[in-house]
Tab-separated table of C-alpha atoms and ligand atoms in Angstrom:
chain	number	residue	atom	x	y	z
T	8	UNK	CA	22.958	140.251	155.718
T	9	UNK	CA	24.216	136.655	155.947
T	10	UNK	CA	27.588	135.764	154.407
T	11	UNK	CA	26.959	134.259	150.955
T	12	UNK	CA	28.995	131.135	150.269
T	13	UNK	CA	29.772	129.200	147.078
T	14	UNK	CA	30.875	125.593	147.557
T	15	UNK	CA	32.823	124.101	144.667
T	16	UNK	CA	32.790	120.350	145.222
T	17	UNK	CA	29.686	120.327	147.410
T	18	UNK	CA	29.043	116.583	147.080
T	19	UNK	CA	32.456	115.521	148.433
T	20	UNK	CA	33.332	115.007	152.081
T	21	UNK	CA	34.416	118.623	152.784
T	22	UNK	CA	31.481	120.026	150.790
T	23	UNK	CA	28.923	117.965	152.719
T	24	UNK	CA	30.434	118.924	156.070
T	25	UNK	CA	30.495	122.588	155.025
T	26	UNK	CA	26.763	122.389	154.258
T	27	UNK	CA	26.185	120.952	157.747
T	28	UNK	CA	28.125	123.872	159.281
T	29	UNK	CA	26.165	126.423	157.200
T	30	UNK	CA	22.809	124.807	157.947
T	31	UNK	CA	23.346	125.277	161.679
T	32	UNK	CA	23.874	129.047	161.326
T	33	UNK	CA	21.546	131.895	160.386
T	34	UNK	CA	24.390	134.209	159.416
T	35	UNK	CA	25.678	131.899	156.638
T	36	UNK	CA	23.835	131.113	153.432
T	37	UNK	CA	24.598	129.125	150.268
T	38	UNK	CA	24.460	131.010	146.972
T	39	UNK	CA	26.126	128.473	144.655
T	40	UNK	CA	26.945	124.760	144.585
T	41	UNK	CA	29.147	122.904	142.111
T	42	UNK	CA	29.875	119.223	141.537
T	43	UNK	CA	31.278	117.129	138.704
T	44	UNK	CA	29.178	113.975	138.416
T	45	UNK	CA	27.037	113.466	141.537
T	46	UNK	CA	23.944	115.142	140.089
T	47	UNK	CA	21.454	113.316	142.336
T	48	UNK	CA	23.081	114.521	145.552
T	49	UNK	CA	23.607	117.989	144.071
T	50	UNK	CA	19.878	118.108	143.258
T	51	UNK	CA	18.998	117.170	146.846
T	52	UNK	CA	21.408	119.797	148.194
T	53	UNK	CA	19.811	122.423	145.927
T	54	UNK	CA	16.347	121.531	147.214
T	55	UNK	CA	17.547	121.835	150.813
T	56	UNK	CA	19.697	124.988	150.461
T	57	UNK	CA	18.120	126.872	147.535
T	58	UNK	CA	21.276	128.248	145.871
T	59	UNK	CA	20.847	130.779	143.040
T	60	UNK	CA	22.902	128.607	140.683
T	61	UNK	CA	24.530	125.175	140.429
T	62	UNK	CA	27.296	123.731	138.208
T	63	UNK	CA	27.589	120.160	136.898
T	64	UNK	CA	29.431	118.348	134.098
T	65	UNK	CA	27.616	118.662	130.749
T	66	UNK	CA	26.404	115.032	130.423
T	67	UNK	CA	24.301	115.410	133.609
T	68	UNK	CA	22.598	118.689	132.659
T	69	UNK	CA	19.162	117.254	131.816
T	70	UNK	CA	19.036	114.842	134.766
T	71	UNK	CA	19.970	117.612	137.182
T	72	UNK	CA	17.530	120.113	135.630
T	73	UNK	CA	14.620	117.830	136.554
T	74	UNK	CA	15.840	117.493	140.147
T	75	UNK	CA	16.222	121.252	140.796
T	76	UNK	CA	13.780	123.585	142.493
T	77	UNK	CA	12.217	126.117	140.059
T	78	UNK	CA	14.334	129.164	139.266
T	79	UNK	CA	17.738	127.580	139.985
T	80	UNK	CA	20.198	128.406	137.207
T	81	UNK	CA	22.423	125.599	135.815
T	82	UNK	CA	25.859	126.146	134.319
T	83	UNK	CA	27.809	123.367	132.564
T	84	UNK	CA	30.968	122.884	130.562
T	85	UNK	CA	34.703	123.407	131.058
T	86	UNK	CA	34.397	126.774	132.780
T	87	UNK	CA	31.257	125.987	134.757
T	88	UNK	CA	32.811	126.630	138.187
T	89	UNK	CA	34.143	130.017	137.063
T	90	UNK	CA	30.775	130.929	135.511
T	91	UNK	CA	29.091	129.936	138.743
T	92	UNK	CA	31.195	132.489	140.645
T	93	UNK	CA	30.638	135.200	138.042
T	94	UNK	CA	26.875	134.578	138.108
T	95	UNK	CA	26.455	134.653	141.903
T	96	UNK	CA	29.236	136.972	143.237
T	97	UNK	CA	29.711	135.106	146.568
T	98	UNK	CA	31.387	136.618	149.650
T	99	UNK	CA	33.334	133.406	150.261
T	100	UNK	CA	34.290	130.677	147.791
T	101	UNK	CA	35.085	127.298	149.335
T	102	UNK	CA	37.089	125.257	146.822
T	103	UNK	CA	36.955	121.566	147.556
T	104	UNK	CA	37.402	120.309	143.994
T	105	UNK	CA	40.506	118.590	142.659
T	106	UNK	CA	42.719	119.388	139.716
T	107	UNK	CA	42.981	122.184	137.185
T	108	UNK	CA	39.258	123.031	137.508
T	109	UNK	CA	40.003	124.156	141.060
T	110	UNK	CA	42.779	126.452	139.894
T	111	UNK	CA	40.836	128.358	137.256
T	112	UNK	CA	37.879	128.763	139.635
T	113	UNK	CA	40.267	130.008	142.327
T	114	UNK	CA	41.635	132.653	139.954
T	115	UNK	CA	38.100	133.692	139.016
T	116	UNK	CA	37.203	134.029	142.699
T	117	UNK	CA	40.229	136.296	143.187
T	118	UNK	CA	39.184	138.440	140.202
T	119	UNK	CA	35.760	138.860	141.795
T	120	UNK	CA	37.275	139.793	145.163
T	121	UNK	CA	35.806	136.782	147.002
T	122	UNK	CA	37.435	135.524	150.194
T	123	UNK	CA	38.970	132.126	149.447
T	124	UNK	CA	38.566	129.110	151.696
T	125	UNK	CA	40.941	126.555	150.181
T	126	UNK	CA	40.321	122.887	150.848
T	127	UNK	CA	42.165	121.877	147.700
T	128	UNK	CA	45.828	121.832	148.709
T	129	UNK	CA	46.979	121.087	145.140
T	130	UNK	CA	45.999	124.639	144.179
T	131	UNK	CA	48.801	126.087	146.288
T	132	UNK	CA	51.256	123.209	145.903
T	133	UNK	CA	51.182	123.505	142.100
T	134	UNK	CA	50.264	127.104	141.513
T	135	UNK	CA	51.080	129.014	144.706
T	136	UNK	CA	53.395	131.220	142.651
T	137	UNK	CA	50.394	132.334	140.583
T	138	UNK	CA	47.579	132.280	143.164
T	139	UNK	CA	49.233	134.012	146.126
T	140	UNK	CA	50.622	137.058	144.257
T	141	UNK	CA	47.245	137.442	142.487
T	142	UNK	CA	45.386	137.281	145.815
T	143	UNK	CA	47.739	139.812	147.424
T	144	UNK	CA	47.406	142.196	144.489
T	145	UNK	CA	43.599	141.964	144.701
T	146	UNK	CA	43.535	142.245	148.517
T	147	UNK	CA	41.849	138.828	148.728
T	148	UNK	CA	42.173	136.803	151.951
T	149	UNK	CA	43.180	133.153	151.455
T	150	UNK	CA	42.109	130.909	154.334
T	151	UNK	CA	43.064	127.256	154.772
T	152	UNK	CA	40.538	124.454	155.182
T	153	UNK	CA	43.159	121.912	156.157
T	154	UNK	CA	43.354	121.022	159.834
T	155	UNK	CA	47.084	121.711	160.212
T	156	UNK	CA	47.022	125.053	158.419
T	157	UNK	CA	43.894	126.146	160.216
T	158	UNK	CA	45.801	125.274	163.401
T	159	UNK	CA	48.803	127.340	162.290
T	160	UNK	CA	46.575	130.303	161.478
T	161	UNK	CA	44.954	130.078	164.914
T	162	UNK	CA	48.336	129.835	166.694
T	163	UNK	CA	49.724	132.743	164.686
T	164	UNK	CA	46.967	134.972	166.026
T	165	UNK	CA	48.858	135.183	169.311
T	166	UNK	CA	51.947	136.930	167.935
T	167	UNK	CA	53.313	138.923	165.054
T	168	UNK	CA	54.579	137.443	161.809
T	169	UNK	CA	58.181	138.556	162.414
T	170	UNK	CA	58.125	137.022	165.908
T	171	UNK	CA	57.642	133.483	164.566
T	172	UNK	CA	60.632	131.188	164.837
T	173	UNK	CA	59.112	127.949	163.569
T	174	UNK	CA	55.811	126.569	162.319
T	175	UNK	CA	55.247	122.908	163.139
T	176	UNK	CA	52.558	120.690	161.662
T	177	UNK	CA	51.761	117.250	163.024
T	178	UNK	CA	51.337	113.947	161.239
T	179	UNK	CA	49.529	110.939	162.636
T	180	UNK	CA	52.181	108.827	160.927
T	181	UNK	CA	49.455	107.215	158.806
T	182	UNK	CA	48.260	103.651	158.636
T	183	UNK	CA	51.746	102.122	158.497
T	184	UNK	CA	53.380	104.139	161.265
T	185	UNK	CA	54.112	101.140	163.477
T	186	UNK	CA	55.602	98.951	160.736
T	187	UNK	CA	59.349	98.779	160.206
T	188	UNK	CA	60.759	100.104	156.925
T	189	UNK	CA	60.834	96.702	155.244
T	190	UNK	CA	57.238	95.819	156.166
T	191	UNK	CA	56.005	99.304	155.202
T	192	UNK	CA	57.680	99.137	151.787
T	193	UNK	CA	55.772	95.915	151.070
T	194	UNK	CA	52.422	97.055	152.560
T	195	UNK	CA	49.255	96.075	150.702
T	196	UNK	CA	46.662	98.560	149.429
T	197	UNK	CA	44.307	97.401	152.171
T	198	UNK	CA	46.891	98.015	154.921
T	199	UNK	CA	47.787	101.451	153.558
T	200	UNK	CA	44.118	102.472	153.338
T	201	UNK	CA	43.354	101.686	156.997
T	202	UNK	CA	43.908	105.177	158.452
T	203	UNK	CA	43.747	105.126	162.254
T	204	UNK	CA	42.313	108.630	162.884
T	205	UNK	CA	40.656	110.218	159.845
T	206	UNK	CA	38.131	108.834	157.347
T	207	UNK	CA	39.166	110.275	153.984
T	208	UNK	CA	39.320	109.389	150.276
T	209	UNK	CA	41.833	106.775	149.012
T	210	UNK	CA	44.332	109.250	147.490
T	211	UNK	CA	44.799	111.313	150.659
T	212	UNK	CA	44.814	108.198	152.849
T	213	UNK	CA	47.734	106.791	150.837
T	214	UNK	CA	49.410	110.232	151.013
T	215	UNK	CA	48.986	110.043	154.742
T	216	UNK	CA	50.677	106.624	154.885
T	217	UNK	CA	53.640	107.743	152.722
T	218	UNK	CA	53.734	111.150	154.470
T	219	UNK	CA	53.568	112.748	151.017
T	220	UNK	CA	50.510	114.494	152.466
T	221	UNK	CA	52.891	116.304	154.844
T	222	UNK	CA	55.147	117.183	151.909
T	223	UNK	CA	52.152	118.806	150.182
T	224	UNK	CA	51.222	120.526	153.452
T	225	UNK	CA	54.723	121.930	153.992
T	226	UNK	CA	54.547	123.518	150.525
T	227	UNK	CA	51.002	124.726	151.278
T	228	UNK	CA	52.229	126.328	154.534
T	229	UNK	CA	55.102	127.987	152.671
T	230	UNK	CA	52.647	129.749	150.355
T	231	UNK	CA	49.912	130.508	152.878
T	232	UNK	CA	52.188	132.010	155.507
T	233	UNK	CA	55.146	133.160	153.413
T	234	UNK	CA	57.577	130.978	155.382
T	235	UNK	CA	60.812	129.500	154.015
T	236	UNK	CA	61.244	125.703	154.094
T	237	UNK	CA	63.717	126.032	157.004
T	238	UNK	CA	61.006	127.459	159.257
T	239	UNK	CA	58.472	124.652	158.669
T	240	UNK	CA	58.806	121.361	160.567
T	241	UNK	CA	56.820	118.146	160.886
T	242	UNK	CA	56.475	115.976	164.001
T	243	UNK	CA	54.738	112.631	164.362
T	244	UNK	CA	51.816	112.796	166.787
T	245	UNK	CA	49.781	109.574	166.654
T	246	UNK	CA	46.715	110.913	168.532
T	247	UNK	CA	45.979	113.722	165.981
T	248	UNK	CA	44.808	116.075	168.741
T	249	UNK	CA	47.481	118.755	168.362
T	250	UNK	CA	47.194	119.832	164.722
T	251	UNK	CA	49.841	122.526	164.625
T	252	UNK	CA	52.205	124.554	166.782
T	253	UNK	CA	53.908	127.894	166.339
T	254	UNK	CA	57.122	128.565	168.198
T	255	UNK	CA	57.772	132.232	168.871
T	256	UNK	CA	61.146	133.847	169.400
T	257	UNK	CA	60.451	134.416	173.113
T	258	UNK	CA	60.520	130.628	173.628
T	259	UNK	CA	56.756	130.227	173.861
T	260	UNK	CA	55.068	127.604	171.685
T	261	UNK	CA	51.356	127.947	170.954
T	262	UNK	CA	49.523	124.756	169.998
T	263	UNK	CA	46.063	124.242	168.536
T	264	UNK	CA	44.179	121.216	169.853
T	265	UNK	CA	40.885	119.721	168.735
T	266	UNK	CA	39.304	116.354	168.104
T	267	UNK	CA	39.917	115.210	164.510
T	268	UNK	CA	36.787	116.738	162.937
T	269	UNK	CA	36.940	118.865	159.784
T	270	UNK	CA	33.886	120.898	160.778
T	271	UNK	CA	36.157	122.980	163.045
T	272	UNK	CA	38.567	124.137	160.292
T	273	UNK	CA	35.615	124.617	157.884
T	274	UNK	CA	33.718	126.815	160.355
T	275	UNK	CA	36.867	128.816	161.165
T	276	UNK	CA	37.502	129.528	157.463
T	277	UNK	CA	33.868	130.441	156.762
T	278	UNK	CA	33.639	132.917	159.646
T	279	UNK	CA	37.263	133.933	160.181
T	280	UNK	CA	38.354	135.464	162.531
T	281	UNK	CA	35.268	134.555	164.580
T	282	UNK	CA	34.550	131.264	166.305
T	283	UNK	CA	30.948	130.233	165.789
T	284	UNK	CA	29.583	127.337	167.812
T	285	UNK	CA	30.146	123.960	166.169
T	286	UNK	CA	28.231	120.891	167.286
T	287	UNK	CA	30.140	117.936	168.662
T	288	UNK	CA	31.685	116.536	171.807
T	289	UNK	CA	34.225	118.760	173.544
T	290	UNK	CA	37.859	117.700	173.641
T	291	UNK	CA	38.369	115.537	176.729
T	292	UNK	CA	42.101	115.700	177.416
T	293	UNK	CA	41.813	113.983	180.795
T	294	UNK	CA	39.974	111.149	179.074
T	295	UNK	CA	42.635	110.896	176.353
T	296	UNK	CA	45.287	110.922	179.065
T	297	UNK	CA	48.395	111.066	176.952
T	298	UNK	CA	49.630	113.020	173.942
T	299	UNK	CA	52.877	111.781	172.426
T	300	UNK	CA	55.294	113.219	169.859
T	301	UNK	CA	58.279	111.860	168.013
T	302	UNK	CA	60.532	113.262	165.328
T	303	UNK	CA	59.813	112.535	161.661
T	304	UNK	CA	62.967	110.520	160.953
T	305	UNK	CA	64.172	107.978	158.430
T	306	UNK	CA	61.469	107.143	155.870
T	307	UNK	CA	59.141	109.679	157.548
T	308	UNK	CA	61.630	112.494	156.850
T	309	UNK	CA	62.105	111.874	153.125
T	310	UNK	CA	58.842	113.394	151.841
T	311	UNK	CA	59.418	116.475	153.999
T	312	UNK	CA	62.923	116.839	152.523
T	313	UNK	CA	61.409	116.590	149.041
T	314	UNK	CA	58.999	119.398	149.910
T	315	UNK	CA	61.858	121.601	151.105
T	316	UNK	CA	63.673	120.877	147.861
T	317	UNK	CA	60.631	121.760	145.759
T	318	UNK	CA	60.235	125.042	147.679
T	319	UNK	CA	63.899	125.936	147.146
T	320	UNK	CA	63.794	124.911	143.464
T	321	UNK	CA	60.751	127.130	142.928
T	322	UNK	CA	59.292	127.387	139.453
T	323	UNK	CA	57.174	124.382	138.558
T	324	UNK	CA	58.850	121.976	141.025
T	325	UNK	CA	55.751	121.886	143.242
T	326	UNK	CA	53.633	120.879	140.255
T	327	UNK	CA	56.146	118.137	139.420
T	328	UNK	CA	56.117	116.794	142.979
T	329	UNK	CA	52.317	116.818	143.087
T	330	UNK	CA	51.754	115.204	139.686
T	331	UNK	CA	54.469	112.585	140.167
T	332	UNK	CA	52.903	111.671	143.504
T	333	UNK	CA	49.382	111.447	142.041
T	334	UNK	CA	50.587	109.166	139.257
T	335	UNK	CA	52.615	107.026	141.670
T	336	UNK	CA	49.657	106.645	144.065
T	337	UNK	CA	47.462	105.617	141.119
T	338	UNK	CA	50.070	103.043	140.117
T	339	UNK	CA	50.143	101.669	143.672
T	340	UNK	CA	46.341	101.525	143.965
T	341	UNK	CA	46.259	99.823	140.552
T	342	UNK	CA	48.680	97.151	141.768
T	343	UNK	CA	51.466	98.219	139.389
T	344	UNK	CA	54.085	99.261	141.974
T	345	UNK	CA	55.014	98.421	145.578
T	346	UNK	CA	54.142	100.893	148.335
T	347	UNK	CA	57.816	101.658	148.922
T	348	UNK	CA	58.229	102.828	145.327
T	349	UNK	CA	55.857	105.793	145.657
T	350	UNK	CA	58.262	108.163	147.394
T	351	UNK	CA	61.260	106.791	145.451
T	352	UNK	CA	59.547	107.574	142.147
T	353	UNK	CA	58.582	111.094	143.234
T	354	UNK	CA	62.155	111.733	144.316
T	355	UNK	CA	63.525	110.431	141.010
T	356	UNK	CA	61.072	112.580	139.039
T	357	UNK	CA	62.076	115.726	140.958
T	358	UNK	CA	65.712	114.875	140.371
T	359	UNK	CA	65.201	114.449	136.624
T	360	UNK	CA	63.127	117.621	136.509
T	361	UNK	CA	66.027	119.556	138.052
T	362	UNK	CA	68.376	118.086	135.460
T	363	UNK	CA	65.935	118.918	132.649
T	364	UNK	CA	65.372	122.501	133.721
T	365	UNK	CA	69.119	122.934	134.301
T	366	UNK	CA	69.696	121.947	130.692
T	367	UNK	CA	67.160	124.528	129.562
T	368	UNK	CA	68.921	127.334	131.436
T	369	UNK	CA	70.804	129.741	129.225
T	370	UNK	CA	74.595	129.354	129.425
T	371	UNK	CA	76.085	131.285	132.301
T	372	UNK	CA	72.794	131.422	134.220
T	373	UNK	CA	73.025	129.737	137.617
T	374	UNK	CA	69.623	130.548	138.979
T	375	UNK	CA	66.422	128.705	138.271
T	376	UNK	CA	63.735	130.769	136.574
T	377	UNK	CA	62.162	133.227	139.020
T	378	UNK	CA	58.764	132.248	140.400
T	379	UNK	CA	57.076	135.214	138.780
T	380	UNK	CA	57.961	133.847	135.373
T	381	UNK	CA	55.995	130.625	135.855
T	382	UNK	CA	52.969	130.598	133.592
T	383	UNK	CA	49.916	128.405	133.827
T	384	UNK	CA	51.043	126.681	130.614
T	385	UNK	CA	54.448	125.915	132.146
T	386	UNK	CA	52.743	124.385	135.189
T	387	UNK	CA	50.474	122.230	133.034
T	388	UNK	CA	53.483	121.109	130.967
T	389	UNK	CA	55.397	120.208	134.131
T	390	UNK	CA	52.373	118.303	135.413
T	391	UNK	CA	52.068	116.288	132.183
T	392	UNK	CA	55.835	115.663	132.079
T	393	UNK	CA	55.842	114.277	135.643
T	394	UNK	CA	52.894	111.915	134.999
T	395	UNK	CA	54.608	110.588	131.895
T	396	UNK	CA	57.848	110.044	133.826
T	397	UNK	CA	56.027	107.932	136.419
T	398	UNK	CA	53.874	106.045	133.943
T	399	UNK	CA	56.823	104.872	131.875
T	400	UNK	CA	58.240	103.082	134.940
O	24	MG	MG1	45.853	118.086	156.620
């Protein structure tokens, strides 16, 4: 029996590449596809892959219905992604949607015992304290579809968890890596969007230029691999060939290398722990000639320090960091703030959040609220608070 896969966010970049990976294999099949607005493409995907059910935002229901092959069920509305999972009972749920929709669908997938392939890093950054304990309790495997975390997972296969000294993820340095601090702080939207190695959406490309993407990934690694902030490092590696390294206590460092191509991490998550063939040119190290590394220092270190702080703070700090960053990136793309303000504003928001939560602590209590007391409502409140903080700037 082929592995049955649901793709939430099938019309986005990860979703489309996942369909290409699945199409090339007989042992993988699509049982459900979900999108928000791109009903035309979703209709074409349904014709090509014949899922049992599809999800779309309510206003597109009638348009999509006409584009579907006969017998395909449509679900719409707020909980459409969750209903899609309940209706099709997939083996693997690939979540490549953004925002709160991704979180509730992730929790539904856990309830149904589906293996999770997470391409939406915000799910863990904001709600790792809810998702990971729920997955563990249900015996659900959570697999990363992020190149660095896929790399970490692959490196970790060569040793035992307690033998790991350090996990290291690489950063290309982003579009502004060769500018000095002054020039980077004043970079235009166009400069910041010109990523040298990966073609991605505008939000993540800006995150790559600020290195806030690495901050999110450090928090993601903390939750996925149960590592403290002190054991997760970032190095700048402009070629984006080494995606991650794991240093073991015997002094050996394992590295995962591949051309920058998301089909590799997608295929690994969909067929973990196996390595199905993936089309594409092999890695030609002799042709590349040189791989270089440098420490993430100065302005490149600040986002990583913020991530470590959010991990140590616990509670809703990850949600604050994520929401403040989203709002600040929007403000930059909208021409309302300079590039250099993005990280400054996130830092200020985290700082004020600490002060706010400290005030809420009962007298005599020195510890922040324990992670297990964070509710979904508290996370949503923290998210809204952080956006408001940034937008009043
Ligand atoms: Mg990544």
